[in-house]
Every structure is written in C-alpha cells, then in structure tokens.
C-alpha cells in the first residue's frame, strides 16, 4: 500500500495489466456510544377544575389523536354557570340596545333645546354603563366557557397513553394528575460523551444513530456546554424523526460521533486478492 498503484501479476510478453492510481484521502474517525431513546413530547395532564370523573374513554397503551377527549368530568355545575353567563350577555345586550336608542333620540332633542343638559348627561351615562355591561358580560361568558372546557380533558398531541392515574368516580381538584402520555412522532437520542473526545467534535452533521442494521441521520444535534461533575462527561442530544424509525422510548441504540479526520489509503474491493485466509493486493514498484 505504500506504492502509488495496484495491478495484477505481470508475465513477460503478456499484455499490460490495468492499474489504478491510489491517493491518500481524509476520512472521518468515529466513536460509538451507548445511547437511550426518549420522547420529545411526554407529559402528565392535570385537572384544572374540580369535579368527579364521569368517563375515561382511553386506557394504557391506547393511541389517541390530538384533541381527543381522554377524560370527561361531570359538568353540571360548569354547564349551569355557562348558561347563566349566556343569559346575562343577552340581558346586557338588550339593555344596551335600549340605552343606545334613547341616547340617539335624546341627542336630537338636546340639540333642539327640548332636553336639559342634566337629563341628557344622565341618558349618556346610562348608555355608557350599558355598553360597559355588555363587555363585562362577554368576559364572564368567556370565563364560563373556559371553565366548562376544563371538564373535557383533551390530548395535547397525538400519541400513546403511558399511565392512567385516576379512576371513574373519583373526585379531582385543580392540580390533580390524571394521565401520562407520550408522542412517538418526535424522538431524541441521549448519550454521554467522554471528556477526552469533546475537543475533536467539530462536525455535528456527521452524527449517526444506529439501531440493528439501520442508520438514521439526526435532524438536529445539541451538545450541552457543561460536564457532569461526577462522571465528567458531556451530554449530547440528537433529535430524530420517529415516524417509521421503529424506535421507541426506553430503547438502547448506538450513537456514532465524529472525532476528527485521518489521512488514509482506501483500496477498492475489486483490487483485492483472496487466497485462503490471506487478503492481499499487488503493488507496482
């Protein structure tokens, strides 16, 4: 391999054998680490209102779509408050409509001098008060709608139910943990890099995730800029697309990291000669 070209055995008088020019190339050195797969989106949803659990349509390991109702609380109290707020808004709108109509009629009478300034100011103040009551009623209605929506606990994203922390019939209060779920769409691989390799990691685009016979290129690589005080290792995180990856949270995979480049001589496989257990090449000298 120290020569400049490769060829077959030459025999006197035989035609020349085709040779291949070999030049040293730079190749990336890699180091393989054990890594753990995690879900980017994993959360425990909690109650935001008080109530009793009415139904739980999904159980552990069930797949849910984003926006699906995963827990339904009894909503009699919240529904009554919502209906009361709706009625209050209708009442406020009617009073405001009457007040604005009186203000419009009084304006022309005041301009004609048929209405005193004190009477006109009272009518104008009543109109402003009625308009303000409509805004206040709208705010109360929005609050009632929000409280009513809290009785329907929905999935924040599509994924798998990991744990159910409540049963039908139990009472909950704001902050009570209800269910844990995770998404398989976006995953990340976490590994600890020994300190001696960190100065040589320059190219984050060359990271590779290896699982069985599959190689996955991460979408993004984040290198934590601090070391663990106990192990003196640096944490690295590689984000990957979970769709079709056949990877699941908790699995062990290999993370291949680049640690610099070396000059090497690469020989094509077509130039190799295999004799028993010996693999060799002919070098033209």
PDB file of C-alpha atoms in Angstrom:
ATOM      1  CA  UNK A   1       0.000   0.000   0.000  1.00  0.00           C
ATOM      2  CA  UNK A   2       2.995   2.293   0.160  1.00  0.00           C
ATOM      3  CA  UNK A   3       3.211   2.394  -3.619  1.00  0.00           C
ATOM      4  CA  UNK A   4       1.220   4.545  -5.991  1.00  0.00           C
ATOM      5  CA  UNK A   5      -0.742   1.953  -7.986  1.00  0.00           C
ATOM      6  CA  UNK A   6      -2.152  -1.589  -7.957  1.00  0.00           C
ATOM      7  CA  UNK A   7      -2.057  -4.194 -10.687  1.00  0.00           C
ATOM      8  CA  UNK A   8      -2.137  -7.923 -11.413  1.00  0.00           C
ATOM      9  CA  UNK A   9       0.912 -10.185 -11.752  1.00  0.00           C
ATOM     10  CA  UNK A  10       2.882  -9.317 -14.888  1.00  0.00           C
ATOM     11  CA  UNK A  11       4.165 -12.085 -17.107  1.00  0.00           C
ATOM     12  CA  UNK A  12       6.953 -11.454 -19.660  1.00  0.00           C
ATOM     13  CA  UNK A  13       5.384 -10.883 -23.030  1.00  0.00           C
ATOM     14  CA  UNK A  14       1.851 -10.718 -21.658  1.00  0.00           C
ATOM     15  CA  UNK A  15      -0.295  -7.642 -22.246  1.00  0.00           C
ATOM     16  CA  UNK A  16      -0.066  -4.958 -19.568  1.00  0.00           C
ATOM     17  CA  UNK A  17      -2.467  -5.152 -16.676  1.00  0.00           C
ATOM     18  CA  UNK A  18      -4.703  -2.174 -15.931  1.00  0.00           C
ATOM     19  CA  UNK A  19      -3.535  -0.284 -12.844  1.00  0.00           C
ATOM     20  CA  UNK A  20      -5.417   2.003 -10.501  1.00  0.00           C
ATOM     21  CA  UNK A  21      -3.899   5.151  -9.044  1.00  0.00           C
ATOM     22  CA  UNK A  22      -4.258   5.326  -5.267  1.00  0.00           C
ATOM     23  CA  UNK A  23      -4.078   8.642  -3.400  1.00  0.00           C
ATOM     24  CA  UNK A  24      -4.415   9.198   0.352  1.00  0.00           C
ATOM     25  CA  UNK A  25      -7.764  10.661   1.428  1.00  0.00           C
ATOM     26  CA  UNK A  26      -9.073  12.196   4.617  1.00  0.00           C
ATOM     27  CA  UNK A  27     -11.640  10.059   6.394  1.00  0.00           C
ATOM     28  CA  UNK A  28     -13.736  10.906   9.436  1.00  0.00           C
ATOM     29  CA  UNK A  29     -12.910   8.917  12.553  1.00  0.00           C
ATOM     30  CA  UNK A  30     -15.928   7.843  14.596  1.00  0.00           C
ATOM     31  CA  UNK A  31     -16.558   6.674  18.126  1.00  0.00           C
ATOM     32  CA  UNK A  32     -19.671   4.704  19.067  1.00  0.00           C
ATOM     33  CA  UNK A  33     -21.554   5.340  22.311  1.00  0.00           C
ATOM     34  CA  UNK A  34     -24.462   3.635  24.026  1.00  0.00           C
ATOM     35  CA  UNK A  35     -27.489   5.939  23.871  1.00  0.00           C
ATOM     36  CA  UNK A  36     -31.032   5.996  25.195  1.00  0.00           C
ATOM     37  CA  UNK A  37     -34.139   6.888  23.192  1.00  0.00           C
ATOM     38  CA  UNK A  38     -36.528   9.425  24.712  1.00  0.00           C
ATOM     39  CA  UNK A  39     -39.781  11.033  23.605  1.00  0.00           C
ATOM     40  CA  UNK A  40     -39.568  14.767  22.962  1.00  0.00           C
ATOM     41  CA  UNK A  41     -43.235  15.212  23.894  1.00  0.00           C
ATOM     42  CA  UNK A  42     -44.061  13.422  27.140  1.00  0.00           C
ATOM     43  CA  UNK A  43     -46.313  14.993  29.743  1.00  0.00           C
ATOM     44  CA  UNK A  44     -48.714  14.361  32.594  1.00  0.00           C
ATOM     45  CA  UNK A  45     -52.013  16.216  32.234  1.00  0.00           C
ATOM     46  CA  UNK A  46     -53.667  17.526  35.409  1.00  0.00           C
ATOM     47  CA  UNK A  47     -57.142  18.715  36.340  1.00  0.00           C
ATOM     48  CA  UNK A  48     -57.835  22.442  36.004  1.00  0.00           C
ATOM     49  CA  UNK A  49     -61.210  22.387  37.758  1.00  0.00           C
ATOM     50  CA  UNK A  50     -62.952  20.464  40.491  1.00  0.00           C
ATOM     51  CA  UNK A  51     -65.323  17.613  39.715  1.00  0.00           C
ATOM     52  CA  UNK A  52     -65.954  13.899  39.639  1.00  0.00           C
ATOM     53  CA  UNK A  53     -64.614  11.669  36.857  1.00  0.00           C
ATOM     54  CA  UNK A  54     -67.515  10.665  34.599  1.00  0.00           C
ATOM     55  CA  UNK A  55     -65.736   8.570  31.955  1.00  0.00           C
ATOM     56  CA  UNK A  56     -62.267   7.601  30.686  1.00  0.00           C
ATOM     57  CA  UNK A  57     -62.510   6.569  27.010  1.00  0.00           C
ATOM     58  CA  UNK A  58     -58.841   5.518  26.726  1.00  0.00           C
ATOM     59  CA  UNK A  59     -56.590   3.196  28.690  1.00  0.00           C
ATOM     60  CA  UNK A  60     -52.873   2.458  28.896  1.00  0.00           C
ATOM     61  CA  UNK A  61     -51.203   1.718  25.518  1.00  0.00           C
ATOM     62  CA  UNK A  62     -54.148   3.177  23.577  1.00  0.00           C
ATOM     63  CA  UNK A  63     -53.334   5.543  20.729  1.00  0.00           C
ATOM     64  CA  UNK A  64     -55.070   8.932  20.856  1.00  0.00           C
ATOM     65  CA  UNK A  65     -55.307  11.722  18.314  1.00  0.00           C
ATOM     66  CA  UNK A  66     -54.558  15.309  19.222  1.00  0.00           C
ATOM     67  CA  UNK A  67     -57.718  16.904  20.633  1.00  0.00           C
ATOM     68  CA  UNK A  68     -59.427  13.644  21.635  1.00  0.00           C
ATOM     69  CA  UNK A  69     -61.249  13.703  24.994  1.00  0.00           C
ATOM     70  CA  UNK A  70     -59.248  11.364  27.232  1.00  0.00           C
ATOM     71  CA  UNK A  71     -61.107  12.115  30.490  1.00  0.00           C
ATOM     72  CA  UNK A  72     -64.605  13.523  30.955  1.00  0.00           C
ATOM     73  CA  UNK A  73     -65.572  15.156  34.267  1.00  0.00           C
ATOM     74  CA  UNK A  74     -69.132  15.778  35.436  1.00  0.00           C
ATOM     75  CA  UNK A  75     -70.041  19.214  34.070  1.00  0.00           C
ATOM     76  CA  UNK A  76     -73.409  20.051  35.655  1.00  0.00           C
ATOM     77  CA  UNK A  77     -72.071  22.955  37.721  1.00  0.00           C
ATOM     78  CA  UNK A  78     -69.906  24.387  34.936  1.00  0.00           C
ATOM     79  CA  UNK A  79     -72.707  23.996  32.392  1.00  0.00           C
ATOM     80  CA  UNK A  80     -75.124  25.897  34.639  1.00  0.00           C
ATOM     81  CA  UNK A  81     -72.588  28.698  35.024  1.00  0.00           C
ATOM     82  CA  UNK A  82     -72.158  28.807  31.237  1.00  0.00           C
ATOM     83  CA  UNK A  83     -75.913  29.059  30.636  1.00  0.00           C
ATOM     84  CA  UNK A  84     -76.187  31.787  33.273  1.00  0.00           C
ATOM     85  CA  UNK A  85     -73.398  33.752  31.588  1.00  0.00           C
ATOM     86  CA  UNK A  86     -75.087  33.394  28.197  1.00  0.00           C
ATOM     87  CA  UNK A  87     -78.375  34.678  29.649  1.00  0.00           C
ATOM     88  CA  UNK A  88     -76.556  37.566  31.317  1.00  0.00           C
ATOM     89  CA  UNK A  89     -74.994  38.573  27.997  1.00  0.00           C
ATOM     90  CA  UNK A  90     -78.382  38.543  26.249  1.00  0.00           C
ATOM     91  CA  UNK A  91     -79.839  40.701  29.018  1.00  0.00           C
ATOM     92  CA  UNK A  92     -76.933  43.144  28.856  1.00  0.00           C
ATOM     93  CA  UNK A  93     -77.176  43.408  25.063  1.00  0.00           C
ATOM     94  CA  UNK A  94     -80.905  44.169  25.281  1.00  0.00           C
ATOM     95  CA  UNK A  95     -80.336  46.855  27.922  1.00  0.00           C
ATOM     96  CA  UNK A  96     -77.523  48.339  25.866  1.00  0.00           C
ATOM     97  CA  UNK A  97     -79.657  48.420  22.727  1.00  0.00           C
ATOM     98  CA  UNK A  98     -82.399  50.283  24.615  1.00  0.00           C
ATOM     99  CA  UNK A  99     -79.902  52.713  26.166  1.00  0.00           C
ATOM    100  CA  UNK A 100     -78.242  53.499  22.831  1.00  0.00           C
ATOM    101  CA  UNK A 101     -81.644  54.070  21.214  1.00  0.00           C
ATOM    102  CA  UNK A 102     -82.609  56.521  23.969  1.00  0.00           C
ATOM    103  CA  UNK A 103     -79.252  58.285  23.591  1.00  0.00           C
ATOM    104  CA  UNK A 104     -79.795  58.697  19.852  1.00  0.00           C
ATOM    105  CA  UNK A 105     -83.297  60.152  20.391  1.00  0.00           C
ATOM    106  CA  UNK A 106     -82.132  62.407  23.205  1.00  0.00           C
ATOM    107  CA  UNK A 107     -79.269  63.827  21.143  1.00  0.00           C
ATOM    108  CA  UNK A 108     -81.634  65.383  18.613  1.00  0.00           C
ATOM    109  CA  UNK A 109     -83.914  66.688  21.391  1.00  0.00           C
ATOM    110  CA  UNK A 110     -80.926  68.194  23.207  1.00  0.00           C
ATOM    111  CA  UNK A 111     -79.773  69.902  20.005  1.00  0.00           C
ATOM    112  CA  UNK A 112     -83.275  71.388  19.594  1.00  0.00           C
ATOM    113  CA  UNK A 113     -83.272  72.615  23.173  1.00  0.00           C
ATOM    114  CA  UNK A 114     -86.154  70.367  24.216  1.00  0.00           C
ATOM    115  CA  UNK A 115     -83.994  68.491  26.746  1.00  0.00           C
ATOM    116  CA  UNK A 116     -81.986  69.911  29.619  1.00  0.00           C
ATOM    117  CA  UNK A 117     -78.239  69.257  29.860  1.00  0.00           C
ATOM    118  CA  UNK A 118     -78.675  67.377  33.139  1.00  0.00           C
ATOM    119  CA  UNK A 119     -81.205  64.999  31.641  1.00  0.00           C
ATOM    120  CA  UNK A 120     -79.009  64.477  28.546  1.00  0.00           C
ATOM    121  CA  UNK A 121     -75.922  63.752  30.680  1.00  0.00           C
ATOM    122  CA  UNK A 122     -77.888  61.153  32.662  1.00  0.00           C
ATOM    123  CA  UNK A 123     -79.027  59.409  29.479  1.00  0.00           C
ATOM    124  CA  UNK A 124     -75.457  59.483  28.084  1.00  0.00           C
ATOM    125  CA  UNK A 125     -74.066  57.981  31.301  1.00  0.00           C
ATOM    126  CA  UNK A 126     -76.693  55.223  31.223  1.00  0.00           C
ATOM    127  CA  UNK A 127     -75.691  54.411  27.631  1.00  0.00           C
ATOM    128  CA  UNK A 128     -72.008  54.168  28.576  1.00  0.00           C
ATOM    129  CA  UNK A 129     -72.867  51.976  31.557  1.00  0.00           C
ATOM    130  CA  UNK A 130     -74.970  49.672  29.369  1.00  0.00           C
ATOM    131  CA  UNK A 131     -72.130  49.323  26.842  1.00  0.00           C
ATOM    132  CA  UNK A 132     -69.704  48.506  29.671  1.00  0.00           C
ATOM    133  CA  UNK A 133     -72.098  45.846  30.983  1.00  0.00           C
ATOM    134  CA  UNK A 134     -72.008  44.132  27.578  1.00  0.00           C
ATOM    135  CA  UNK A 135     -68.202  43.944  27.754  1.00  0.00           C
ATOM    136  CA  UNK A 136     -68.331  42.612  31.301  1.00  0.00           C
ATOM    137  CA  UNK A 137     -70.941  40.014  30.329  1.00  0.00           C
ATOM    138  CA  UNK A 138     -68.776  38.927  27.391  1.00  0.00           C
ATOM    139  CA  UNK A 139     -65.822  38.463  29.736  1.00  0.00           C
ATOM    140  CA  UNK A 140     -67.931  36.394  32.142  1.00  0.00           C
ATOM    141  CA  UNK A 141     -69.151  34.259  29.240  1.00  0.00           C
ATOM    142  CA  UNK A 142     -65.583  33.593  28.054  1.00  0.00           C
ATOM    143  CA  UNK A 143     -64.589  32.623  31.578  1.00  0.00           C
ATOM    144  CA  UNK A 144     -67.580  30.294  31.861  1.00  0.00           C
ATOM    145  CA  UNK A 145     -66.699  28.698  28.510  1.00  0.00           C
ATOM    146  CA  UNK A 146     -63.129  28.164  29.697  1.00  0.00           C
ATOM    147  CA  UNK A 147     -64.282  26.572  32.952  1.00  0.00           C
ATOM    148  CA  UNK A 148     -66.679  24.341  31.022  1.00  0.00           C
ATOM    149  CA  UNK A 149     -63.885  23.231  28.677  1.00  0.00           C
ATOM    150  CA  UNK A 150     -61.852  22.155  31.721  1.00  0.00           C
ATOM    151  CA  UNK A 151     -64.357  19.338  32.274  1.00  0.00           C
ATOM    152  CA  UNK A 152     -63.230  17.821  28.950  1.00  0.00           C
ATOM    153  CA  UNK A 153     -59.569  16.878  29.274  1.00  0.00           C
ATOM    154  CA  UNK A 154     -58.164  16.577  25.757  1.00  0.00           C
ATOM    155  CA  UNK A 155     -54.927  15.112  24.394  1.00  0.00           C
ATOM    156  CA  UNK A 156     -52.392  17.924  23.766  1.00  0.00           C
ATOM    157  CA  UNK A 157     -50.814  15.902  20.936  1.00  0.00           C
ATOM    158  CA  UNK A 158     -51.204  12.558  19.193  1.00  0.00           C
ATOM    159  CA  UNK A 159     -49.518   9.682  20.982  1.00  0.00           C
ATOM    160  CA  UNK A 160     -49.732   6.739  23.359  1.00  0.00           C
ATOM    161  CA  UNK A 161     -51.284   6.663  26.832  1.00  0.00           C
ATOM    162  CA  UNK A 162     -48.445   5.682  29.149  1.00  0.00           C
ATOM    163  CA  UNK A 163     -50.175   5.715  32.551  1.00  0.00           C
ATOM    164  CA  UNK A 164     -53.670   6.326  33.920  1.00  0.00           C
ATOM    165  CA  UNK A 165     -53.616   7.908  37.370  1.00  0.00           C
ATOM    166  CA  UNK A 166     -57.345   8.209  38.065  1.00  0.00           C
ATOM    167  CA  UNK A 167     -60.442   6.000  38.027  1.00  0.00           C
ATOM    168  CA  UNK A 168     -64.070   6.656  37.134  1.00  0.00           C
ATOM    169  CA  UNK A 169     -65.987   8.044  40.116  1.00  0.00           C
ATOM    170  CA  UNK A 170     -63.020   9.671  41.838  1.00  0.00           C
ATOM    171  CA  UNK A 171     -63.146  13.360  42.709  1.00  0.00           C
ATOM    172  CA  UNK A 172     -60.420  15.672  41.471  1.00  0.00           C
ATOM    173  CA  UNK A 173     -59.338  19.202  42.223  1.00  0.00           C
ATOM    174  CA  UNK A 174     -57.135  21.634  40.297  1.00  0.00           C
ATOM    175  CA  UNK A 175     -53.622  20.198  40.023  1.00  0.00           C
ATOM    176  CA  UNK A 176     -54.586  16.517  40.436  1.00  0.00           C
ATOM    177  CA  UNK A 177     -52.504  14.367  37.988  1.00  0.00           C
ATOM    178  CA  UNK A 178     -54.798  12.437  35.675  1.00  0.00           C
ATOM    179  CA  UNK A 179     -52.923  10.748  32.826  1.00  0.00           C
ATOM    180  CA  UNK A 180     -49.437  10.492  31.325  1.00  0.00           C
ATOM    181  CA  UNK A 181     -48.844  10.204  27.603  1.00  0.00           C
ATOM    182  CA  UNK A 182     -46.070  10.468  25.045  1.00  0.00           C
ATOM    183  CA  UNK A 183     -45.758  11.089  21.332  1.00  0.00           C
ATOM    184  CA  UNK A 184     -43.840   8.757  19.001  1.00  0.00           C
ATOM    185  CA  UNK A 185     -43.579  11.334  16.207  1.00  0.00           C
ATOM    186  CA  UNK A 186     -40.538  13.154  17.571  1.00  0.00           C
ATOM    187  CA  UNK A 187     -37.827  11.245  19.411  1.00  0.00           C
ATOM    188  CA  UNK A 188     -34.363  12.094  20.669  1.00  0.00           C
ATOM    189  CA  UNK A 189     -31.292  10.057  21.498  1.00  0.00           C
ATOM    190  CA  UNK A 190     -29.330  10.933  24.648  1.00  0.00           C
ATOM    191  CA  UNK A 191     -25.714   9.896  25.218  1.00  0.00           C
ATOM    192  CA  UNK A 192     -22.789  10.883  27.449  1.00  0.00           C
ATOM    193  CA  UNK A 193     -19.567  11.788  25.631  1.00  0.00           C
ATOM    194  CA  UNK A 194     -16.242  11.251  27.471  1.00  0.00           C
ATOM    195  CA  UNK A 195     -14.314  14.432  28.110  1.00  0.00           C
ATOM    196  CA  UNK A 196     -11.300  13.352  26.018  1.00  0.00           C
ATOM    197  CA  UNK A 197     -13.386  13.347  22.826  1.00  0.00           C
ATOM    198  CA  UNK A 198     -15.029  16.750  23.171  1.00  0.00           C
ATOM    199  CA  UNK A 199     -12.188  18.847  21.658  1.00  0.00           C
ATOM    200  CA  UNK A 200     -12.370  16.773  18.448  1.00  0.00           C
ATOM    201  CA  UNK A 201     -16.125  17.045  17.820  1.00  0.00           C
ATOM    202  CA  UNK A 202     -16.348  19.700  15.151  1.00  0.00           C
ATOM    203  CA  UNK A 203     -18.921  18.445  12.623  1.00  0.00           C
ATOM    204  CA  UNK A 204     -22.392  17.894  14.099  1.00  0.00           C
ATOM    205  CA  UNK A 205     -23.806  16.893  10.707  1.00  0.00           C
ATOM    206  CA  UNK A 206     -21.824  13.613  10.775  1.00  0.00           C
ATOM    207  CA  UNK A 207     -23.627  12.163  13.816  1.00  0.00           C
ATOM    208  CA  UNK A 208     -25.445   8.903  13.100  1.00  0.00           C
ATOM    209  CA  UNK A 209     -27.928   6.824  15.109  1.00  0.00           C
ATOM    210  CA  UNK A 210     -27.512   3.067  14.601  1.00  0.00           C
ATOM    211  CA  UNK A 211     -30.197   0.556  15.524  1.00  0.00           C
ATOM    212  CA  UNK A 212     -29.687  -3.058  14.420  1.00  0.00           C
ATOM    213  CA  UNK A 213     -28.873  -2.751  10.716  1.00  0.00           C
ATOM    214  CA  UNK A 214     -30.439   0.691  10.260  1.00  0.00           C
ATOM    215  CA  UNK A 215     -28.623   4.032  10.213  1.00  0.00           C
ATOM    216  CA  UNK A 216     -30.544   7.248  10.927  1.00  0.00           C
ATOM    217  CA  UNK A 217     -29.321  10.788  10.319  1.00  0.00           C
ATOM    218  CA  UNK A 218     -30.444  13.148  13.135  1.00  0.00           C
ATOM    219  CA  UNK A 219     -32.423  16.264  12.309  1.00  0.00           C
ATOM    220  CA  UNK A 220     -30.584  18.289  14.930  1.00  0.00           C
ATOM    221  CA  UNK A 221     -27.699  17.694  17.342  1.00  0.00           C
ATOM    222  CA  UNK A 222     -27.365  19.623  20.609  1.00  0.00           C
ATOM    223  CA  UNK A 223     -24.127  19.459  22.583  1.00  0.00           C
ATOM    224  CA  UNK A 224     -24.533  20.512  26.211  1.00  0.00           C
ATOM    225  CA  UNK A 225     -21.812  23.084  27.100  1.00  0.00           C
ATOM    226  CA  UNK A 226     -21.132  21.715  30.589  1.00  0.00           C
ATOM    227  CA  UNK A 227     -19.843  18.481  32.108  1.00  0.00           C
ATOM    228  CA  UNK A 228     -21.406  16.252  34.730  1.00  0.00           C
ATOM    229  CA  UNK A 229     -19.443  16.882  37.973  1.00  0.00           C
ATOM    230  CA  UNK A 230     -19.475  13.176  38.876  1.00  0.00           C
ATOM    231  CA  UNK A 231     -18.780  11.388  35.591  1.00  0.00           C
ATOM    232  CA  UNK A 232     -17.044  14.333  33.835  1.00  0.00           C
ATOM    233  CA  UNK A 233     -18.941  13.528  30.649  1.00  0.00           C
ATOM    234  CA  UNK A 234     -20.768  15.875  28.302  1.00  0.00           C
ATOM    235  CA  UNK A 235     -24.359  15.147  27.338  1.00  0.00           C
ATOM    236  CA  UNK A 236     -25.286  15.160  23.669  1.00  0.00           C
ATOM    237  CA  UNK A 237     -28.823  15.055  22.283  1.00  0.00           C
ATOM    238  CA  UNK A 238     -29.723  14.020  18.739  1.00  0.00           C
ATOM    239  CA  UNK A 239     -33.282  14.703  17.527  1.00  0.00           C
ATOM    240  CA  UNK A 240     -34.688  12.198  15.042  1.00  0.00           C
ATOM    241  CA  UNK A 241     -37.943  11.693  13.182  1.00  0.00           C
ATOM    242  CA  UNK A 242     -39.873   8.948  14.946  1.00  0.00           C
ATOM    243  CA  UNK A 243     -42.184   8.159  12.016  1.00  0.00           C
ATOM    244  CA  UNK A 244     -41.112   4.835  10.514  1.00  0.00           C
ATOM    245  CA  UNK A 245     -37.947   4.658  12.617  1.00  0.00           C
ATOM    246  CA  UNK A 246     -39.112   1.558  14.537  1.00  0.00           C
ATOM    247  CA  UNK A 247     -37.633   3.180  17.646  1.00  0.00           C
ATOM    248  CA  UNK A 248     -39.492   3.576  20.920  1.00  0.00           C
ATOM    249  CA  UNK A 249     -38.733   5.481  24.145  1.00  0.00           C
ATOM    250  CA  UNK A 250     -36.535   3.498  26.518  1.00  0.00           C
ATOM    251  CA  UNK A 251     -34.674   1.559  23.812  1.00  0.00           C
ATOM    252  CA  UNK A 252     -30.884   1.309  23.680  1.00  0.00           C
ATOM    253  CA  UNK A 253     -29.228   2.360  20.407  1.00  0.00           C
ATOM    254  CA  UNK A 254     -25.761   3.304  19.202  1.00  0.00           C
ATOM    255  CA  UNK A 255     -24.760   6.910  18.616  1.00  0.00           C
ATOM    256  CA  UNK A 256     -21.839   7.301  16.243  1.00  0.00           C
ATOM    257  CA  UNK A 257     -19.984  10.577  16.758  1.00  0.00           C
ATOM    258  CA  UNK A 258     -17.192  12.074  14.601  1.00  0.00           C
ATOM    259  CA  UNK A 259     -13.882  12.698  16.392  1.00  0.00           C
ATOM    260  CA  UNK A 260     -11.667  14.277  13.759  1.00  0.00           C
ATOM    261  CA  UNK A 261     -10.139  13.127  10.471  1.00  0.00           C
ATOM    262  CA  UNK A 262      -7.147  10.981   9.500  1.00  0.00           C
ATOM    263  CA  UNK A 263      -5.300  10.540   6.217  1.00  0.00           C
ATOM    264  CA  UNK A 264      -5.898   7.012   4.943  1.00  0.00           C
ATOM    265  CA  UNK A 265      -5.351   4.936   1.837  1.00  0.00           C
ATOM    266  CA  UNK A 266      -8.556   3.354   0.519  1.00  0.00           C
ATOM    267  CA  UNK A 267      -8.236   0.295  -1.741  1.00  0.00           C
ATOM    268  CA  UNK A 268     -11.178  -0.707  -3.965  1.00  0.00           C
ATOM    269  CA  UNK A 269     -12.526  -4.179  -3.320  1.00  0.00           C
ATOM    270  CA  UNK A 270     -12.018  -5.100  -6.981  1.00  0.00           C
ATOM    271  CA  UNK A 271      -8.235  -4.951  -6.429  1.00  0.00           C
ATOM    272  CA  UNK A 272      -8.219  -7.432  -3.541  1.00  0.00           C
ATOM    273  CA  UNK A 273      -6.812 -10.911  -3.975  1.00  0.00           C
ATOM    274  CA  UNK A 274      -8.154 -13.573  -1.631  1.00  0.00           C
ATOM    275  CA  UNK A 275      -6.022 -16.701  -1.038  1.00  0.00           C
ATOM    276  CA  UNK A 276      -7.309 -18.880   1.752  1.00  0.00           C
ATOM    277  CA  UNK A 277      -7.242 -16.663   4.843  1.00  0.00           C
ATOM    278  CA  UNK A 278      -4.868 -14.153   3.258  1.00  0.00           C
ATOM    279  CA  UNK A 279      -6.164 -10.995   1.657  1.00  0.00           C
ATOM    280  CA  UNK A 280      -3.618  -9.017  -0.379  1.00  0.00           C
ATOM    281  CA  UNK A 281      -3.044  -6.630  -3.264  1.00  0.00           C
ATOM    282  CA  UNK A 282      -0.325  -6.354  -5.889  1.00  0.00           C
ATOM    283  CA  UNK A 283       1.650  -3.143  -5.817  1.00  0.00           C
ATOM    284  CA  UNK A 284       3.559  -1.853  -8.840  1.00  0.00           C
ATOM    285  CA  UNK A 285       7.127  -0.909  -7.833  1.00  0.00           C
TER     286      UNK A 285
END
